[in-house]
Amino acid sequence: MEALETTLRTRKKAATRLSLHEAALRLAMERGLDGVTVEDIADEVGVSRRTFSNYFANKEDAVLHADRERTRALVALVEGRPAEEPPWQALRAAASELYRARQIPDPEWVAQLRLLRRHPSLLARQASDQFALERDLAAVLITRGHGLDDELARLMAATFLAAVRTGGVLWLESSGGQPLPDLVDRLLGRFQPR
Amino acid sequence: MEALETTLRTRKKAATRLSLHEAALRLAMERGLDGVTVEDIADEVGVSRRTFSNYFANKEDAVLHADRERTRALVALVEGRPAEEPPWQALRAAASELYRARQIPDPEWVAQLRLLRRHPSLLARQASDQFALERDLAAVLITRGHGLDDELARLMAATFLAAVRTGGVLWLESSGGQPLPDLVDRLLGRFQPR
DNA sequence: TTAATTCTTGCTCACTGTGCAAACTTGCAC
DNA sequence: GTGCAAGTTTGCACAGTGAGCAAGAATTAA
């Protein structure tokens, strides 16, 4: 996982993408998503509007870049869990790992959650991203065995992601009254897979 | 439920909205969503582009109109279930009722599902619609009592809608090998929050 | 150094979403 | 029916968007 191909070109691309994402998030926080144009974001980073389009299809995508990556990471974590672990337990453990891997509450993450609440169009994109990964997650679960059929795998993946998302929402609504990881883990514990 | 306020004005509006929805769905089926402009849809119905905008924010919304209504109906059905029914059972029953209430497979519904599969942007909107209703559904569940706390209610609502959505996807993938209602009911029986 | 590959940019164009004001339609009370 | 209030449709204008294309710049591999 460390053998990232890291040529100058690759690094520059990653940096630009990250900058665009950060600028998008920051500007959207300051002025609201509607108060920001694609051009504003591009200007902020010092690239052309056209270049922005080379990286992201629209501002929503730019804002949600980190969220997408997070979900991708989550799937990878599930993949990395010990094979003998039962599916639902592996999912719970992967979620815990995800939270443990970064400072909580990650300020950027919180900023994103807040934006999500105010802007339904963001929610829509986020969901779309998650759906795209539902398939992948289900595939990972099936590969892990444990006699999971396609149907149950899909259902678990959908349920799991819904629970994680709901955790975020609830946590934000409760103004962080309790640690996010605990909340999510409790939610995940409230299911009875069979 | 029958005492619909039905003035000419109201009926005309409903008719226009429905026509726009149907035109949007039909054209999208014929040419793919990207091959259809808002103007095409408006022309088809004999109304201006501006008027389209008075009814729907964009073509995705127009295509998904019926889906939105369906989910709304589902929430209403849950609300109508006997109070003594435990929450998850009420949800299952409501889903059954929803399917029973119309011909299966409803050709329009199938058309929509097919479009959803081909166009991620539709998935995004659909999700957004469902999220909006998750809150309402959770509220209904809480009103029904049974000692549901807010957290579990939200989790149940999210899980339930995810399962219903997954049912649709799986059914479509399996080319309708089994009746959709049965599939969804089995899913709902396999996985439940407690 | 050179040639090939990849990335950035500006230009253009069709399409979109919305504010606004003028016409038009409908509802309702007389 | 007439007339007025309330609601609806339309055209117009305008800023913003996403994508194709080709010229030029940067990076890579030789």
PDB file of C-alpha atoms (C1' of nucleotides) in Angstrom, chain A residues 7-9 12 38 49-50 57-58, chain D residues 16-21 26-28:
ATOM      1  CA  THR A   7       6.147  10.976  -9.832  1.00  0.00           C
ATOM      2  CA  LEU A   8       6.076  14.749  -9.850  1.00  0.00           C
ATOM      3  CA  ARG A   9       3.079  14.696 -12.137  1.00  0.00           C
ATOM      4  CA  LYS A  12       0.966  17.712  -8.488  1.00  0.00           C
ATOM      5  CA  VAL A  38     -16.941  27.177  -9.781  1.00  0.00           C
ATOM      6  CA  ARG A  49     -12.431  27.151 -14.633  1.00  0.00           C
ATOM      7  CA  ARG A  50     -11.751  24.559 -17.272  1.00  0.00           C
ATOM      8  CA  ALA A  57     -17.802  17.514 -12.320  1.00  0.00           C
ATOM      9  CA  ASN A  58     -19.281  20.255 -10.126  1.00  0.00           C
TER      10      ASN A  58
ATOM     11  C1'  DG D  16     -23.771  30.123 -14.264  1.00  0.00           C
ATOM     12  C1'  DT D  17     -22.604  25.391 -15.961  1.00  0.00           C
ATOM     13  C1'  DG D  18     -20.418  21.305 -18.287  1.00  0.00           C
ATOM     14  C1'  DA D  19     -18.150  19.658 -22.210  1.00  0.00           C
ATOM     15  C1'  DG D  20     -15.630  19.434 -26.892  1.00  0.00           C
ATOM     16  C1'  DC D  21     -11.760  20.998 -29.152  1.00  0.00           C
ATOM     17  C1'  DA D  26       4.932  20.816 -18.450  1.00  0.00           C
ATOM     18  C1'  DT D  27       6.536  16.285 -17.347  1.00  0.00           C
ATOM     19  C1'  DT D  28       8.364  11.857 -18.491  1.00  0.00           C
TER      20       DT D  28
END
